[in-house]
mmCIF file of C-alpha atoms and ligand atoms in Angstrom:
data_model
loop_
_atom_site.group_PDB
_atom_site.id
_atom_site.type_symbol
_atom_site.label_atom_id
_atom_site.label_comp_id
_atom_site.label_asym_id
_atom_site.label_seq_id
_atom_site.Cartn_x
_atom_site.Cartn_y
_atom_site.Cartn_z
ATOM 1 C CA MET A 106 -3.426 -9.167 1.645
ATOM 2 C CA ASN A 107 -2.241 -6.379 -0.568
ATOM 3 C CA ARG A 108 -4.795 -3.586 -0.325
ATOM 4 C CA ARG A 109 -4.908 -1.471 -3.464
ATOM 5 C CA ALA A 110 -7.548 0.823 -4.882
ATOM 6 C CA LEU A 111 -7.985 2.564 -8.212
ATOM 7 C CA VAL A 112 -8.908 6.239 -8.153
ATOM 8 C CA ARG A 113 -9.184 8.830 -10.928
ATOM 9 C CA ARG A 114 -8.518 12.561 -10.650
ATOM 10 C CA PRO A 115 -11.592 14.716 -11.391
ATOM 11 C CA SER A 116 -11.933 16.241 -14.846
ATOM 12 C CA PRO A 117 -11.786 20.042 -15.086
ATOM 13 C CA ARG A 118 -15.211 19.590 -16.768
ATOM 14 C CA LEU A 119 -16.685 17.912 -13.661
ATOM 15 C CA ALA A 120 -19.446 20.524 -13.413
ATOM 16 C CA GLU A 121 -20.882 19.185 -16.705
ATOM 17 C CA GLY A 122 -21.390 15.723 -15.195
ATOM 18 C CA LEU A 123 -24.684 13.935 -15.736
ATOM 19 C CA VAL A 124 -27.642 14.382 -13.397
ATOM 20 C CA THR A 125 -30.697 12.128 -13.604
ATOM 21 C CA HIS A 126 -32.675 11.971 -10.355
ATOM 22 C CA VAL A 127 -31.617 15.337 -8.911
ATOM 23 C CA ASP A 128 -31.726 18.964 -10.105
ATOM 24 C CA ARG A 129 -28.494 20.424 -11.419
ATOM 25 C CA VAL A 130 -26.806 22.764 -8.957
ATOM 26 C CA PRO A 131 -23.468 24.571 -9.351
ATOM 27 C CA ILE A 132 -20.326 22.552 -8.603
ATOM 28 C CA ASP A 133 -17.202 24.095 -7.067
ATOM 29 C CA VAL A 134 -14.547 22.264 -9.091
ATOM 30 C CA GLY A 135 -11.697 23.532 -6.887
ATOM 31 C CA LEU A 136 -13.452 22.245 -3.782
ATOM 32 C CA ALA A 137 -14.186 18.960 -5.556
ATOM 33 C CA LEU A 138 -10.475 18.501 -6.232
ATOM 34 C CA ARG A 139 -9.645 19.147 -2.563
ATOM 35 C CA GLN A 140 -12.362 16.699 -1.473
ATOM 36 C CA TRP A 141 -10.994 14.095 -3.877
ATOM 37 C CA GLU A 142 -7.461 14.595 -2.536
ATOM 38 C CA ALA A 143 -8.770 14.167 1.020
ATOM 39 C CA TYR A 144 -10.636 11.006 -0.031
ATOM 40 C CA VAL A 145 -7.424 9.565 -1.484
ATOM 41 C CA ALA A 146 -5.513 10.596 1.646
ATOM 42 C CA ALA A 147 -8.116 8.833 3.805
ATOM 43 C CA LEU A 148 -7.676 5.599 1.846
ATOM 44 C CA ARG A 149 -3.901 5.855 2.199
ATOM 45 C CA SER A 150 -3.973 6.583 5.895
ATOM 46 C CA GLU A 151 -6.134 3.468 6.324
ATOM 47 C CA GLY A 152 -3.430 1.362 4.694
ATOM 48 C CA TRP A 153 -4.588 1.339 1.099
ATOM 49 C CA GLU A 154 -2.183 1.872 -1.768
ATOM 50 C CA THR A 155 -3.927 4.067 -4.339
ATOM 51 C CA ILE A 156 -3.297 3.723 -8.059
ATOM 52 C CA GLU A 157 -4.388 6.557 -10.323
ATOM 53 C CA VAL A 158 -6.093 5.668 -13.579
ATOM 54 C CA PRO A 159 -4.805 8.239 -16.109
ATOM 55 C CA PRO A 160 -7.130 11.252 -16.050
ATOM 56 C CA ALA A 161 -9.805 11.618 -18.724
ATOM 57 C CA PRO A 162 -10.176 15.389 -18.858
ATOM 58 C CA ASP A 163 -12.787 15.283 -21.623
ATOM 59 C CA CYS A 164 -15.069 12.981 -19.629
ATOM 60 C CA PRO A 165 -16.872 15.047 -16.943
ATOM 61 C CA ASP A 166 -17.914 11.994 -14.890
ATOM 62 C CA SER A 167 -14.596 10.138 -15.059
ATOM 63 C CA VAL A 168 -13.843 10.651 -11.344
ATOM 64 C CA PHE A 169 -16.594 8.057 -10.692
ATOM 65 C CA VAL A 170 -14.152 5.290 -11.595
ATOM 66 C CA GLU A 171 -16.230 2.594 -9.884
ATOM 67 C CA ASP A 172 -18.603 2.578 -12.840
ATOM 68 C CA THR A 173 -15.948 1.443 -15.337
ATOM 69 C CA VAL A 174 -15.291 -2.073 -14.032
ATOM 70 C CA VAL A 175 -16.481 -4.925 -11.827
ATOM 71 C CA MET A 176 -13.702 -6.732 -9.996
ATOM 72 C CA TYR A 177 -14.182 -10.302 -8.812
ATOM 73 C CA ASP A 178 -11.118 -12.148 -7.504
ATOM 74 C CA ASP A 179 -8.468 -11.675 -10.189
ATOM 75 C CA LEU A 180 -10.994 -10.971 -12.948
ATOM 76 C CA ALA A 181 -11.785 -7.455 -14.168
ATOM 77 C CA VAL A 182 -15.055 -7.269 -16.103
ATOM 78 C CA ILE A 183 -14.810 -4.027 -18.044
ATOM 79 C CA ALA A 184 -18.167 -2.283 -17.972
ATOM 80 C CA ARG A 185 -20.113 -0.830 -20.875
ATOM 81 C CA PRO A 186 -21.646 2.303 -19.338
ATOM 82 C CA GLY A 187 -25.348 2.814 -19.862
ATOM 83 C CA ALA A 188 -24.795 6.504 -20.628
ATOM 84 C CA ASP A 189 -23.182 7.064 -24.053
ATOM 85 C CA GLU A 190 -21.360 10.088 -22.635
ATOM 86 C CA ARG A 191 -19.391 7.775 -20.313
ATOM 87 C CA ARG A 192 -18.363 4.999 -22.745
ATOM 88 C CA ALA A 193 -14.871 6.402 -23.355
ATOM 89 C CA GLU A 194 -14.006 6.163 -19.660
ATOM 90 C CA VAL A 195 -13.384 2.417 -19.661
ATOM 91 C CA THR A 196 -10.243 2.439 -21.814
ATOM 92 C CA GLY A 197 -7.944 3.913 -19.167
ATOM 93 C CA THR A 198 -9.243 1.566 -16.472
ATOM 94 C CA GLU A 199 -8.733 -1.487 -18.688
ATOM 95 C CA GLN A 200 -5.152 -0.497 -19.489
ATOM 96 C CA VAL A 201 -4.232 -0.051 -15.824
ATOM 97 C CA LEU A 202 -5.786 -3.382 -14.811
ATOM 98 C CA ARG A 203 -4.099 -5.175 -17.704
ATOM 99 C CA ASP A 204 -0.737 -3.683 -16.671
ATOM 100 C CA LEU A 205 -1.384 -4.861 -13.095
ATOM 101 C CA GLY A 206 -1.831 -8.412 -14.416
ATOM 102 C CA HIS A 207 -5.561 -8.883 -13.961
ATOM 103 C CA ARG A 208 -7.525 -11.142 -16.256
ATOM 104 C CA ILE A 209 -9.852 -9.032 -18.406
ATOM 105 C CA ALA A 210 -13.368 -9.698 -19.713
ATOM 106 C CA HIS A 211 -15.808 -7.291 -21.337
ATOM 107 C CA VAL A 212 -19.488 -6.491 -21.357
ATOM 108 C CA GLU A 213 -20.317 -6.202 -25.063
ATOM 109 C CA ALA A 214 -23.175 -4.539 -26.989
ATOM 110 C CA PRO A 215 -26.121 -4.704 -26.678
ATOM 111 C CA GLY A 216 -25.327 -5.119 -23.003
ATOM 112 C CA THR A 217 -24.871 -2.137 -20.728
ATOM 113 C CA LEU A 218 -23.573 -2.296 -17.193
ATOM 114 C CA ASP A 219 -22.253 0.329 -14.761
ATOM 115 C CA GLY A 220 -20.015 -0.823 -11.917
ATOM 116 C CA GLY A 221 -22.110 1.246 -9.502
ATOM 117 C CA ASP A 222 -25.011 -1.136 -10.096
ATOM 118 C CA VAL A 223 -23.093 -4.092 -8.680
ATOM 119 C CA LEU A 224 -23.138 -4.961 -4.975
ATOM 120 C CA LYS A 225 -21.079 -7.966 -3.848
ATOM 121 C CA HIS A 226 -21.104 -9.838 -0.593
ATOM 122 C CA ASP A 227 -19.898 -13.338 0.222
ATOM 123 C CA GLY A 228 -20.354 -14.905 -3.217
ATOM 124 C CA THR A 229 -23.602 -13.150 -4.081
ATOM 125 C CA VAL A 230 -23.605 -10.352 -6.633
ATOM 126 C CA TRP A 231 -26.745 -8.185 -6.749
ATOM 127 C CA VAL A 232 -27.116 -6.072 -9.880
ATOM 128 C CA GLY A 233 -29.564 -3.198 -10.318
ATOM 129 C CA LEU A 234 -31.734 -3.567 -13.414
ATOM 130 C CA GLY A 235 -33.690 -0.659 -14.838
ATOM 131 C CA GLY A 236 -31.296 2.269 -14.813
ATOM 132 C CA ARG A 237 -27.897 2.186 -16.524
ATOM 133 C CA THR A 238 -27.651 -1.614 -16.571
ATOM 134 C CA ASN A 239 -29.773 -3.838 -18.842
ATOM 135 C CA GLN A 240 -30.612 -7.557 -18.815
ATOM 136 C CA SER A 241 -27.970 -8.397 -21.412
ATOM 137 C CA GLY A 242 -25.333 -6.692 -19.257
ATOM 138 C CA ILE A 243 -26.431 -8.737 -16.247
ATOM 139 C CA ASP A 244 -26.452 -11.986 -18.243
ATOM 140 C CA GLN A 245 -22.938 -11.315 -19.515
ATOM 141 C CA LEU A 246 -21.685 -10.504 -16.018
ATOM 142 C CA ALA A 247 -23.280 -13.711 -14.707
ATOM 143 C CA ALA A 248 -21.539 -15.750 -17.419
ATOM 144 C CA HIS A 249 -18.163 -14.173 -16.609
ATOM 145 C CA LEU A 250 -18.528 -14.719 -12.854
ATOM 146 C CA ALA A 251 -20.100 -18.211 -12.850
ATOM 147 C CA PRO A 252 -16.725 -19.997 -13.176
ATOM 148 C CA LEU A 253 -15.607 -18.091 -10.072
ATOM 149 C CA GLY A 254 -18.535 -19.454 -8.086
ATOM 150 C CA ALA A 255 -20.499 -16.206 -7.836
ATOM 151 C CA THR A 256 -24.283 -16.081 -7.932
ATOM 152 C CA VAL A 257 -25.648 -13.060 -9.793
ATOM 153 C CA VAL A 258 -29.086 -11.768 -8.754
ATOM 154 C CA ALA A 259 -30.926 -9.025 -10.685
ATOM 155 C CA VAL A 260 -32.579 -6.431 -8.446
ATOM 156 C CA PRO A 261 -35.237 -3.945 -9.592
ATOM 157 C CA LEU A 262 -34.012 -0.355 -9.631
ATOM 158 C CA THR A 263 -36.240 2.577 -10.532
ATOM 159 C CA LYS A 264 -35.719 5.205 -7.848
ATOM 160 C CA ALA A 265 -31.959 5.771 -7.797
ATOM 161 C CA LEU A 266 -29.220 6.130 -10.378
ATOM 162 C CA HIS A 267 -27.331 3.002 -9.384
ATOM 163 C CA LEU A 268 -27.995 0.092 -7.046
ATOM 164 C CA LYS A 269 -25.175 1.306 -4.815
ATOM 165 C CA SER A 270 -26.740 4.791 -4.750
ATOM 166 C CA ALA A 271 -29.564 3.045 -2.876
ATOM 167 C CA VAL A 272 -27.872 0.306 -0.829
ATOM 168 C CA THR A 273 -24.463 -0.980 0.230
ATOM 169 C CA ALA A 274 -23.402 -3.745 2.645
ATOM 170 C CA LEU A 275 -21.740 -3.573 6.057
ATOM 171 C CA PRO A 276 -18.903 -6.020 6.803
ATOM 172 C CA ASP A 277 -21.355 -8.481 8.431
ATOM 173 C CA GLY A 278 -23.520 -8.541 5.290
ATOM 174 C CA THR A 279 -26.293 -6.308 6.617
ATOM 175 C CA VAL A 280 -27.520 -4.311 3.624
ATOM 176 C CA VAL A 281 -28.034 -0.662 4.496
ATOM 177 C CA GLY A 282 -30.269 1.612 2.479
ATOM 178 C CA TRP A 283 -32.230 4.840 2.308
ATOM 179 C CA GLU A 284 -35.652 3.259 2.055
ATOM 180 C CA GLU A 285 -37.228 5.967 -0.106
ATOM 181 C CA VAL A 286 -35.104 4.880 -3.045
ATOM 182 C CA VAL A 287 -34.988 1.110 -2.435
ATOM 183 C CA ASP A 288 -37.464 -0.683 -4.700
ATOM 184 C CA ASP A 289 -37.630 -3.920 -2.729
ATOM 185 C CA PRO A 290 -35.821 -4.213 0.638
ATOM 186 C CA ASP A 291 -37.068 -7.828 0.916
ATOM 187 C CA VAL A 292 -34.419 -8.862 -1.617
ATOM 188 C CA TRP A 293 -31.995 -9.013 1.322
ATOM 189 C CA SER A 294 -32.427 -11.275 4.339
ATOM 190 C CA SER A 295 -30.869 -8.593 6.539
ATOM 191 C CA PHE A 296 -31.839 -5.026 5.596
ATOM 192 C CA LEU A 297 -31.304 -1.951 7.773
ATOM 193 C CA ALA A 298 -32.982 1.343 6.877
ATOM 194 C CA VAL A 299 -30.704 4.268 7.704
ATOM 195 C CA PRO A 300 -31.916 7.732 8.734
ATOM 196 C CA GLU A 301 -29.962 9.797 6.165
ATOM 197 C CA GLU A 302 -29.497 9.312 2.428
ATOM 198 C CA PRO A 303 -25.680 9.710 2.368
ATOM 199 C CA GLY A 304 -25.498 7.200 5.220
ATOM 200 C CA SER A 305 -26.464 4.358 2.914
ATOM 201 C CA HIS A 306 -23.087 4.422 1.144
ATOM 202 C CA VAL A 307 -20.176 2.695 2.834
ATOM 203 C CA VAL A 308 -16.793 1.592 1.531
ATOM 204 C CA LEU A 309 -15.393 -1.339 3.514
ATOM 205 C CA LEU A 310 -11.834 -0.530 4.533
ATOM 206 C CA ASP A 311 -11.360 -3.704 6.577
ATOM 207 C CA GLY A 312 -13.487 -6.174 8.525
ATOM 208 C CA SER A 313 -14.545 -3.565 11.069
ATOM 209 C CA THR A 314 -13.956 -0.148 9.445
ATOM 210 C CA VAL A 315 -16.098 1.740 6.966
ATOM 211 C CA LEU A 316 -15.580 4.953 5.022
ATOM 212 C CA MET A 317 -18.661 7.134 4.612
ATOM 213 C CA SER A 318 -19.834 10.673 3.886
ATOM 214 C CA ALA A 319 -19.561 13.286 6.612
ATOM 215 C CA GLY A 320 -23.118 14.246 5.669
ATOM 216 C CA ALA A 321 -24.808 11.512 7.725
ATOM 217 C CA PRO A 322 -23.927 11.959 11.437
ATOM 218 C CA ARG A 323 -26.911 10.008 12.781
ATOM 219 C CA THR A 324 -26.109 7.048 10.568
ATOM 220 C CA ARG A 325 -22.484 7.259 11.635
ATOM 221 C CA ALA A 326 -23.613 6.969 15.271
ATOM 222 C CA LEU A 327 -25.765 3.974 14.342
ATOM 223 C CA TYR A 328 -22.783 2.211 12.769
ATOM 224 C CA GLU A 329 -20.570 3.018 15.753
ATOM 225 C CA GLU A 330 -23.189 1.542 18.089
ATOM 226 C CA ARG A 331 -22.895 -1.648 16.023
ATOM 227 C CA GLY A 332 -19.172 -1.738 16.820
ATOM 228 C CA LEU A 333 -17.844 -0.355 13.557
ATOM 229 C CA ARG A 334 -15.039 2.148 13.302
ATOM 230 C CA VAL A 335 -16.091 4.931 10.952
ATOM 231 C CA VAL A 336 -13.922 7.218 8.827
ATOM 232 C CA THR A 337 -15.726 10.171 7.251
ATOM 233 C CA VAL A 338 -14.940 12.402 4.277
ATOM 234 C CA ASP A 339 -16.656 15.441 2.763
ATOM 235 C CA VAL A 340 -17.972 14.592 -0.707
ATOM 236 C CA THR A 341 -20.578 17.329 -1.193
ATOM 237 C CA GLU A 342 -19.455 18.279 -4.707
ATOM 238 C CA PHE A 343 -19.728 14.664 -5.884
ATOM 239 C CA GLU A 344 -23.079 14.150 -4.142
ATOM 240 C CA LYS A 345 -24.446 17.035 -6.268
ATOM 241 C CA LEU A 346 -23.782 14.802 -9.295
ATOM 242 C CA GLU A 347 -25.348 11.698 -7.720
ATOM 243 C CA GLY A 348 -21.935 10.368 -6.762
ATOM 244 C CA CYS A 349 -20.894 9.098 -3.346
ATOM 245 C CA VAL A 350 -17.961 7.534 -1.505
ATOM 246 C CA THR A 351 -18.307 4.185 -3.262
ATOM 247 C CA CYS A 352 -18.123 5.646 -6.786
ATOM 248 C CA LEU A 353 -14.740 7.257 -6.245
ATOM 249 C CA SER A 354 -12.652 4.078 -6.012
ATOM 250 C CA VAL A 355 -12.350 0.447 -7.050
ATOM 251 C CA ARG A 356 -10.798 -1.880 -4.501
ATOM 252 C CA LEU A 357 -8.554 -4.652 -5.853
ATOM 253 C CA ARG A 358 -7.822 -8.016 -4.259
ATOM 254 C CA GLY A 359 -4.689 -10.051 -4.151
HETATM 255 N N1 CIR B 513 -21.416 4.572 -8.956
HETATM 256 C C1 CIR B 513 -22.045 5.728 -8.918
HETATM 257 O O1 CIR B 513 -23.023 5.911 -8.227
HETATM 258 N N2 CIR B 513 -21.581 6.683 -9.733
HETATM 259 C C2 CIR B 513 -22.076 7.994 -9.802
HETATM 260 C C3 CIR B 513 -22.106 8.507 -11.188
HETATM 261 C C4 CIR B 513 -22.636 9.890 -11.275
HETATM 262 C C5 CIR B 513 -22.600 10.495 -12.651
HETATM 263 N N3 CIR B 513 -22.996 11.861 -12.588
HETATM 264 C C6 CIR B 513 -23.498 9.751 -13.618
HETATM 265 O O2 CIR B 513 -24.636 10.146 -13.767
HETATM 266 O O3 CIR B 513 -23.075 8.784 -14.216
#
């Protein structure tokens, strides 16, 4: 399978990015750019072709490209970000996906939906409700994905910015999370609490390899004990803005 991922270069205005559940602290934009370049290099060295969405220099949070779309098979559901400040980000993503030949659908007003609220595994799509994503956004996503056989499940979300700020899934479907910010771990039949907050975010690079933050060494060891190969990257400047490894790319199928 062709392994391709969208990424988007950080805006020079990154330091003005939104913060909701954390206090604002200074961002080193030069360091952020180097961390982003290393993130892209890590994807490439793991066999992923990276495609840059044209930069959006006026949108401070545009590096968090995951929030602009939900991919399912060949369908790209263009998000409608819950934060007004981020609405303009979707245009560039849509154009790139259209040019790549993906089918396009949209979340329309009054719906809101951020890609970071959407966790997929094996035909089930969990969507965080209560932060950036509303019920109309979830209903619209469910309608777009139903013909593809996906089951959409709304999940309460009050303690983290996005569902995938709280939980992600390992290749075997085990959902991993930092329990302090998970509203209801019982949503998942297999839930594993991890010992460090940045450890709850994994990007699946293949069936046995995950990409994660370098800021969670004990969780890394836990994953390695489970037989996973782990690639780490420094993403401190993005973590200061409630971003993480998942937010920085969108993986495409086919
Ligand atoms: N998917 C994600 O978790 N994205 C992180 C977005 C962070 C950005 N500062 C925001 O508040 O929208």
